[in-house]
Amino acid sequence: EADIYQTPRYLVIGTGKKITLECSQTMGHDKMYWYQQDPGMELHLIHYSYGVNSTEKGDLSSESTVSRIRTEHFPLTLESARPSHTSQYLCATRGWDSYEQYFGPGTRLTVT
Amino acid sequence: ILNVEQSPQSLHVQEGDSTNFTCSFPSSNFYALHWYRWETAKSPEALFVMTLNGDEKKKGRISATLNTKEGYSYLYIKGSQPEDSATYLCAQGAQKLVFGQGTRLTINP
C-alpha cells in the first residue's frame, strides 16, 4: 500500500542537539513538502522539493535544512535545536497529475 | 503570503444536526482550494480539491462549494456523526499551499 512515513512521531530533546526528522514515501511522487505548525497556529510551508537534488525554501523562514538524494526520502535537519523549534512538522507529497497533497502523520518535536 | 481565513474557529454540534463552515481567501491568482479533515494523532486527509468557480463536490454526507470571484468556500456536513469530530482545514494553492487556522468540530452524542 502506498504511504508516507515519518519518524520519530514524538521527540523530546535538549537544547543544542542535532536532530534529523525522517520522511519517506512509497507513493512514487516527485514533489515533496515540509510544513510546520506551531501550537495554535496554521500550517506553514518551510521547504519543498520537485525531485532529486532539488530543494527550495518555503514561505516561512526556517533554520532547518533539507536534502533530496533519493526520490523516496526527504529528511529535515536542525543542526542545533532550540526551544523556539518546538512545533509539529508534517511531510507531504504530490503527484504530477493532481493538485492534491498527501500528508504523513507528523513529528511532534519538543525542545527543552 | 496569501491570507486564508476560516470561521468559526471551533464549533460544537449535536449528533444528527447539520452544520457548515467557511473558508475565505484572496480571489486574485487563484489556482485551487483544498479541504482537509485532520483527526488527532492522524494524517490530514484530503476531502476535496476544487479549481473552478461554481464547483460543488460531495463525498457521502460532506459537500463543498467554491466561489472564486468573491473568494470563499463552504463546507457542509449533513446529519453530523461522532466520527465527524475533527479539525477541518482549508488551503489555497497549487504547489505551495497556504492554510487557514482550521475549524475544530466537536459532535456531541
PDB file of C-alpha atoms in Angstrom:
ATOM      1  CA  GLU A   1       0.000   0.000   0.000  1.00  0.00           C
ATOM      2  CA  ALA A   2       1.366   3.418  -0.977  1.00  0.00           C
ATOM      3  CA  ASP A   3       2.031   5.545   2.057  1.00  0.00           C
ATOM      4  CA  ILE A   4       4.006   8.334   3.732  1.00  0.00           C
ATOM      5  CA  TYR A   5       6.053   7.608   6.825  1.00  0.00           C
ATOM      6  CA  GLN A   6       7.512   9.988   9.367  1.00  0.00           C
ATOM      7  CA  THR A   7       9.848   9.117  12.198  1.00  0.00           C
ATOM      8  CA  PRO A   8      10.016   9.720  15.028  1.00  0.00           C
ATOM      9  CA  ARG A   9       6.370  10.538  15.786  1.00  0.00           C
ATOM     10  CA  TYR A  10       7.294  12.246  19.049  1.00  0.00           C
ATOM     11  CA  LEU A  11      10.653  13.631  20.165  1.00  0.00           C
ATOM     12  CA  VAL A  12      11.700  15.458  23.310  1.00  0.00           C
ATOM     13  CA  ILE A  13      15.271  16.686  23.135  1.00  0.00           C
ATOM     14  CA  GLY A  14      17.573  19.148  24.853  1.00  0.00           C
ATOM     15  CA  THR A  15      18.806  22.467  23.517  1.00  0.00           C
ATOM     16  CA  GLY A  16      21.835  22.299  21.228  1.00  0.00           C
ATOM     17  CA  LYS A  17      21.278  18.768  19.947  1.00  0.00           C
ATOM     18  CA  LYS A  18      21.305  17.937  16.248  1.00  0.00           C
ATOM     19  CA  ILE A  19      18.035  16.436  15.002  1.00  0.00           C
ATOM     20  CA  THR A  20      17.013  14.743  11.785  1.00  0.00           C
ATOM     21  CA  LEU A  21      13.334  14.168  11.092  1.00  0.00           C
ATOM     22  CA  GLU A  22      12.740  11.428   8.562  1.00  0.00           C
ATOM     23  CA  CYS A  23      10.134  11.404   5.827  1.00  0.00           C
ATOM     24  CA  SER A  24       9.825   8.566   3.362  1.00  0.00           C
ATOM     25  CA  GLN A  25       7.161   7.704   0.813  1.00  0.00           C
ATOM     26  CA  THR A  26       6.123   4.804  -1.353  1.00  0.00           C
ATOM     27  CA  MET A  27       3.733   6.942  -3.417  1.00  0.00           C
ATOM     28  CA  GLY A  28       6.216   7.323  -6.277  1.00  0.00           C
ATOM     29  CA  HIS A  29       5.723  11.110  -6.167  1.00  0.00           C
ATOM     30  CA  ASP A  30       8.397  13.577  -7.272  1.00  0.00           C
ATOM     31  CA  LYS A  31       7.117  16.563  -5.273  1.00  0.00           C
ATOM     32  CA  MET A  32       7.625  16.614  -1.519  1.00  0.00           C
ATOM     33  CA  TYR A  33       6.958  19.266   1.121  1.00  0.00           C
ATOM     34  CA  TRP A  34       7.653  20.072   4.774  1.00  0.00           C
ATOM     35  CA  TYR A  35       5.103  22.058   6.755  1.00  0.00           C
ATOM     36  CA  GLN A  36       5.480  23.389  10.294  1.00  0.00           C
ATOM     37  CA  GLN A  37       2.651  24.042  12.723  1.00  0.00           C
ATOM     38  CA  ASP A  38       3.344  25.988  15.895  1.00  0.00           C
ATOM     39  CA  PRO A  39       0.815  25.443  18.698  1.00  0.00           C
ATOM     40  CA  GLY A  40      -2.493  27.127  17.865  1.00  0.00           C
ATOM     41  CA  MET A  41      -1.267  28.354  14.503  1.00  0.00           C
ATOM     42  CA  GLU A  42      -1.658  27.480  10.841  1.00  0.00           C
ATOM     43  CA  LEU A  43       0.431  25.016   8.897  1.00  0.00           C
ATOM     44  CA  HIS A  44       3.212  26.880   7.088  1.00  0.00           C
ATOM     45  CA  LEU A  45       5.375  25.605   4.235  1.00  0.00           C
ATOM     46  CA  ILE A  46       9.069  25.621   5.171  1.00  0.00           C
ATOM     47  CA  HIS A  47      10.707  23.500   2.440  1.00  0.00           C
ATOM     48  CA  TYR A  48       9.789  21.781  -0.811  1.00  0.00           C
ATOM     49  CA  SER A  49      11.385  19.666  -3.499  1.00  0.00           C
ATOM     50  CA  TYR A  50      10.401  18.918  -7.079  1.00  0.00           C
ATOM     51  CA  GLY A  51      12.690  15.936  -7.381  1.00  0.00           C
ATOM     52  CA  VAL A  52      16.121  14.528  -6.653  1.00  0.00           C
ATOM     53  CA  ASN A  53      18.722  17.254  -5.968  1.00  0.00           C
ATOM     54  CA  SER A  54      16.002  19.932  -5.958  1.00  0.00           C
ATOM     55  CA  THR A  55      15.236  21.813  -2.724  1.00  0.00           C
ATOM     56  CA  GLU A  56      13.669  25.222  -2.134  1.00  0.00           C
ATOM     57  CA  LYS A  57      12.733  27.261   0.911  1.00  0.00           C
ATOM     58  CA  GLY A  58       9.085  27.863   1.612  1.00  0.00           C
ATOM     59  CA  ASP A  59       7.242  30.995   2.639  1.00  0.00           C
ATOM     60  CA  LEU A  60       8.058  30.665   6.340  1.00  0.00           C
ATOM     61  CA  SER A  61      11.693  31.209   7.219  1.00  0.00           C
ATOM     62  CA  SER A  62      13.206  28.202   8.960  1.00  0.00           C
ATOM     63  CA  GLU A  63      16.615  27.380  10.414  1.00  0.00           C
ATOM     64  CA  SER A  64      16.203  23.792   9.288  1.00  0.00           C
ATOM     65  CA  THR A  65      17.754  22.304   6.152  1.00  0.00           C
ATOM     66  CA  VAL A  66      16.598  19.515   3.857  1.00  0.00           C
ATOM     67  CA  SER A  67      18.121  17.172   1.311  1.00  0.00           C
ATOM     68  CA  ARG A  68      16.712  15.081  -1.514  1.00  0.00           C
ATOM     69  CA  ILE A  69      19.225  12.467  -2.591  1.00  0.00           C
ATOM     70  CA  ARG A  70      16.621   9.810  -3.312  1.00  0.00           C
ATOM     71  CA  THR A  71      13.079  10.191  -4.582  1.00  0.00           C
ATOM     72  CA  GLU A  72      11.663   8.317  -1.594  1.00  0.00           C
ATOM     73  CA  HIS A  73      13.366  10.292   1.187  1.00  0.00           C
ATOM     74  CA  PHE A  74      13.165  13.955   2.220  1.00  0.00           C
ATOM     75  CA  PRO A  75      14.827  14.345   5.635  1.00  0.00           C
ATOM     76  CA  LEU A  76      14.776  17.601   7.599  1.00  0.00           C
ATOM     77  CA  THR A  77      17.707  18.540   9.840  1.00  0.00           C
ATOM     78  CA  LEU A  78      18.124  21.002  12.673  1.00  0.00           C
ATOM     79  CA  GLU A  79      21.843  21.441  13.447  1.00  0.00           C
ATOM     80  CA  SER A  80      21.284  22.889  16.910  1.00  0.00           C
ATOM     81  CA  ALA A  81      17.821  22.588  18.393  1.00  0.00           C
ATOM     82  CA  ARG A  82      16.330  25.476  20.373  1.00  0.00           C
ATOM     83  CA  PRO A  83      13.072  25.799  22.339  1.00  0.00           C
ATOM     84  CA  SER A  84      11.715  28.020  19.507  1.00  0.00           C
ATOM     85  CA  HIS A  85      11.845  24.924  17.269  1.00  0.00           C
ATOM     86  CA  THR A  86       9.168  23.243  19.380  1.00  0.00           C
ATOM     87  CA  SER A  87       6.457  22.534  16.836  1.00  0.00           C
ATOM     88  CA  GLN A  88       4.747  19.874  14.774  1.00  0.00           C
ATOM     89  CA  TYR A  89       6.387  19.028  11.453  1.00  0.00           C
ATOM     90  CA  LEU A  90       4.386  17.404   8.639  1.00  0.00           C
ATOM     91  CA  CYS A  91       5.695  15.934   5.418  1.00  0.00           C
ATOM     92  CA  ALA A  92       3.574  15.761   2.256  1.00  0.00           C
ATOM     93  CA  THR A  93       3.850  14.537  -1.316  1.00  0.00           C
ATOM     94  CA  ARG A  94       2.134  15.362  -4.563  1.00  0.00           C
ATOM     95  CA  GLY A  95       1.912  13.538  -7.866  1.00  0.00           C
ATOM     96  CA  TRP A  96       2.359  15.121 -11.277  1.00  0.00           C
ATOM     97  CA  ASP A  97      -1.297  14.819 -12.317  1.00  0.00           C
ATOM     98  CA  SER A  98      -3.183  16.399  -9.406  1.00  0.00           C
ATOM     99  CA  TYR A  99      -3.082  19.344  -7.017  1.00  0.00           C
ATOM    100  CA  GLU A 100      -3.866  17.013  -4.101  1.00  0.00           C
ATOM    101  CA  GLN A 101      -1.186  16.691  -1.431  1.00  0.00           C
ATOM    102  CA  TYR A 102      -0.889  13.582   0.745  1.00  0.00           C
ATOM    103  CA  PHE A 103       0.311  14.026   4.296  1.00  0.00           C
ATOM    104  CA  GLY A 104       2.263  11.904   6.710  1.00  0.00           C
ATOM    105  CA  PRO A 105       1.263  11.620  10.391  1.00  0.00           C
ATOM    106  CA  GLY A 106       3.725  14.276  11.545  1.00  0.00           C
ATOM    107  CA  THR A 107       6.509  14.571  14.102  1.00  0.00           C
ATOM    108  CA  ARG A 108       5.769  16.450  17.300  1.00  0.00           C
ATOM    109  CA  LEU A 109       9.042  17.999  18.472  1.00  0.00           C
ATOM    110  CA  THR A 110       9.660  19.466  21.908  1.00  0.00           C
ATOM    111  CA  VAL A 111      12.970  21.145  22.662  1.00  0.00           C
ATOM    112  CA  THR A 112      13.667  21.692  26.348  1.00  0.00           C
TER     113      THR A 112
ATOM    114  CA  ILE B   1       1.818  35.395   1.505  1.00  0.00           C
ATOM    115  CA  LEU B   2      -1.907  34.883   0.953  1.00  0.00           C
ATOM    116  CA  ASN B   3      -4.243  35.082   3.932  1.00  0.00           C
ATOM    117  CA  VAL B   4      -6.692  32.233   4.246  1.00  0.00           C
ATOM    118  CA  GLU B   5      -9.294  32.728   6.955  1.00  0.00           C
ATOM    119  CA  GLN B   6     -11.620  30.112   8.422  1.00  0.00           C
ATOM    120  CA  SER B   7     -14.652  30.613  10.599  1.00  0.00           C
ATOM    121  CA  PRO B   8     -15.694  29.709  13.128  1.00  0.00           C
ATOM    122  CA  GLN B   9     -12.533  28.588  14.942  1.00  0.00           C
ATOM    123  CA  SER B  10     -14.488  25.965  16.852  1.00  0.00           C
ATOM    124  CA  LEU B  11     -17.961  24.514  16.732  1.00  0.00           C
ATOM    125  CA  HIS B  12     -19.986  22.173  18.930  1.00  0.00           C
ATOM    126  CA  VAL B  13     -22.864  20.420  17.199  1.00  0.00           C
ATOM    127  CA  GLN B  14     -25.420  17.921  18.402  1.00  0.00           C
ATOM    128  CA  GLU B  15     -25.326  14.497  16.767  1.00  0.00           C
ATOM    129  CA  GLY B  16     -27.738  14.412  13.844  1.00  0.00           C
ATOM    130  CA  ASP B  17     -27.641  18.159  13.195  1.00  0.00           C
ATOM    131  CA  SER B  18     -26.232  19.621  10.009  1.00  0.00           C
ATOM    132  CA  THR B  19     -23.518  22.232  10.051  1.00  0.00           C
ATOM    133  CA  ASN B  20     -21.366  24.332   7.783  1.00  0.00           C
ATOM    134  CA  PHE B  21     -18.288  26.491   7.978  1.00  0.00           C
ATOM    135  CA  THR B  22     -16.475  28.988   5.826  1.00  0.00           C
ATOM    136  CA  CYS B  23     -13.105  29.481   4.203  1.00  0.00           C
ATOM    137  CA  SER B  24     -12.259  32.871   2.693  1.00  0.00           C
ATOM    138  CA  PHE B  25      -9.241  33.617   0.545  1.00  0.00           C
ATOM    139  CA  PRO B  26      -7.884  36.305  -1.793  1.00  0.00           C
ATOM    140  CA  SER B  27      -9.563  35.855  -5.176  1.00  0.00           C
ATOM    141  CA  SER B  28      -6.567  37.020  -7.224  1.00  0.00           C
ATOM    142  CA  ASN B  29      -4.097  34.453  -8.601  1.00  0.00           C
ATOM    143  CA  PHE B  30      -6.362  31.568  -7.665  1.00  0.00           C
ATOM    144  CA  TYR B  31      -5.303  28.028  -8.560  1.00  0.00           C
ATOM    145  CA  ALA B  32      -7.055  25.554  -6.291  1.00  0.00           C
ATOM    146  CA  LEU B  33      -8.906  25.313  -2.991  1.00  0.00           C
ATOM    147  CA  HIS B  34      -8.338  22.299  -0.758  1.00  0.00           C
ATOM    148  CA  TRP B  35     -10.334  20.929   2.172  1.00  0.00           C
ATOM    149  CA  TYR B  36      -8.734  18.514   4.619  1.00  0.00           C
ATOM    150  CA  ARG B  37     -10.027  16.642   7.658  1.00  0.00           C
ATOM    151  CA  TRP B  38      -7.472  16.207  10.431  1.00  0.00           C
ATOM    152  CA  GLU B  39      -8.197  13.878  13.314  1.00  0.00           C
ATOM    153  CA  THR B  40      -5.987  13.918  16.380  1.00  0.00           C
ATOM    154  CA  ALA B  41      -2.808  11.801  16.010  1.00  0.00           C
ATOM    155  CA  LYS B  42      -3.601  11.008  12.367  1.00  0.00           C
ATOM    156  CA  SER B  43      -2.527  12.384   8.989  1.00  0.00           C
ATOM    157  CA  PRO B  44      -4.575  15.189   7.433  1.00  0.00           C
ATOM    158  CA  GLU B  45      -6.924  13.534   4.946  1.00  0.00           C
ATOM    159  CA  ALA B  46      -7.832  15.269   1.713  1.00  0.00           C
ATOM    160  CA  LEU B  47     -11.580  15.754   1.267  1.00  0.00           C
ATOM    161  CA  PHE B  48     -11.838  17.913  -1.831  1.00  0.00           C
ATOM    162  CA  VAL B  49      -9.751  19.853  -4.301  1.00  0.00           C
ATOM    163  CA  MET B  50     -11.703  22.429  -6.287  1.00  0.00           C
ATOM    164  CA  THR B  51     -10.417  24.552  -9.115  1.00  0.00           C
ATOM    165  CA  LEU B  52     -13.362  26.096 -10.975  1.00  0.00           C
ATOM    166  CA  ASN B  53     -15.707  28.840  -9.906  1.00  0.00           C
ATOM    167  CA  GLY B  54     -19.042  27.268  -9.030  1.00  0.00           C
ATOM    168  CA  ASP B  55     -17.508  23.851  -8.322  1.00  0.00           C
ATOM    169  CA  GLU B  56     -19.543  21.668  -5.997  1.00  0.00           C
ATOM    170  CA  LYS B  57     -18.116  18.431  -4.628  1.00  0.00           C
ATOM    171  CA  LYS B  58     -19.724  15.747  -2.496  1.00  0.00           C
ATOM    172  CA  LYS B  59     -18.423  12.768  -0.547  1.00  0.00           C
ATOM    173  CA  GLY B  60     -21.083  10.957   1.429  1.00  0.00           C
ATOM    174  CA  ARG B  61     -22.602  13.426   3.918  1.00  0.00           C
ATOM    175  CA  ILE B  62     -19.958  16.084   3.270  1.00  0.00           C
ATOM    176  CA  SER B  63     -20.118  18.599   0.451  1.00  0.00           C
ATOM    177  CA  ALA B  64     -18.307  21.781  -0.529  1.00  0.00           C
ATOM    178  CA  THR B  65     -18.877  24.751  -2.795  1.00  0.00           C
ATOM    179  CA  LEU B  66     -16.481  27.252  -4.306  1.00  0.00           C
ATOM    180  CA  ASN B  67     -16.838  30.905  -5.328  1.00  0.00           C
ATOM    181  CA  THR B  68     -13.534  32.131  -6.733  1.00  0.00           C
ATOM    182  CA  LYS B  69     -14.850  35.559  -7.762  1.00  0.00           C
ATOM    183  CA  GLU B  70     -15.740  36.559  -4.214  1.00  0.00           C
ATOM    184  CA  GLY B  71     -13.116  34.356  -2.574  1.00  0.00           C
ATOM    185  CA  TYR B  72     -14.978  31.893  -0.369  1.00  0.00           C
ATOM    186  CA  SER B  73     -15.766  28.212   0.009  1.00  0.00           C
ATOM    187  CA  TYR B  74     -18.301  26.489   2.249  1.00  0.00           C
ATOM    188  CA  LEU B  75     -18.052  23.009   3.714  1.00  0.00           C
ATOM    189  CA  TYR B  76     -21.334  21.330   4.702  1.00  0.00           C
ATOM    190  CA  ILE B  77     -21.841  18.273   6.872  1.00  0.00           C
ATOM    191  CA  LYS B  78     -25.297  16.747   6.853  1.00  0.00           C
ATOM    192  CA  GLY B  79     -26.523  14.700   9.812  1.00  0.00           C
ATOM    193  CA  SER B  80     -23.342  15.007  11.924  1.00  0.00           C
ATOM    194  CA  GLN B  81     -21.956  11.841  13.490  1.00  0.00           C
ATOM    195  CA  PRO B  82     -19.393  11.480  16.309  1.00  0.00           C
ATOM    196  CA  GLU B  83     -16.787  10.319  13.779  1.00  0.00           C
ATOM    197  CA  ASP B  84     -17.040  13.728  12.081  1.00  0.00           C
ATOM    198  CA  SER B  85     -15.276  15.270  15.083  1.00  0.00           C
ATOM    199  CA  ALA B  86     -12.006  16.645  13.712  1.00  0.00           C
ATOM    200  CA  THR B  87     -10.288  19.838  12.633  1.00  0.00           C
ATOM    201  CA  TYR B  88     -11.242  20.883   9.117  1.00  0.00           C
ATOM    202  CA  LEU B  89      -8.542  22.777   7.233  1.00  0.00           C
ATOM    203  CA  CYS B  90      -8.804  24.709   4.035  1.00  0.00           C
ATOM    204  CA  ALA B  91      -5.843  25.736   1.921  1.00  0.00           C
ATOM    205  CA  GLN B  92      -5.334  27.670  -1.267  1.00  0.00           C
ATOM    206  CA  GLY B  93      -2.679  26.995  -3.865  1.00  0.00           C
ATOM    207  CA  ALA B  94      -1.279  24.572  -6.369  1.00  0.00           C
ATOM    208  CA  GLN B  95       2.330  23.858  -5.431  1.00  0.00           C
ATOM    209  CA  LYS B  96       2.735  25.757  -2.192  1.00  0.00           C
ATOM    210  CA  LEU B  97      -0.379  25.518  -0.063  1.00  0.00           C
ATOM    211  CA  VAL B  98      -1.391  28.356   2.244  1.00  0.00           C
ATOM    212  CA  PHE B  99      -3.549  27.072   5.093  1.00  0.00           C
ATOM    213  CA  GLY B 100      -6.166  28.627   7.322  1.00  0.00           C
ATOM    214  CA  GLN B 101      -6.152  28.005  11.065  1.00  0.00           C
ATOM    215  CA  GLY B 102      -8.860  25.392  10.805  1.00  0.00           C
ATOM    216  CA  THR B 103     -12.308  24.850  12.302  1.00  0.00           C
ATOM    217  CA  ARG B 104     -12.359  22.417  15.213  1.00  0.00           C
ATOM    218  CA  LEU B 105     -15.649  20.498  15.087  1.00  0.00           C
ATOM    219  CA  THR B 106     -16.928  18.525  18.059  1.00  0.00           C
ATOM    220  CA  ILE B 107     -20.042  16.381  17.721  1.00  0.00           C
ATOM    221  CA  ASN B 108     -21.916  15.867  20.991  1.00  0.00           C
ATOM    222  CA  PRO B 109     -23.717  12.496  21.244  1.00  0.00           C
TER     223      PRO B 109
END
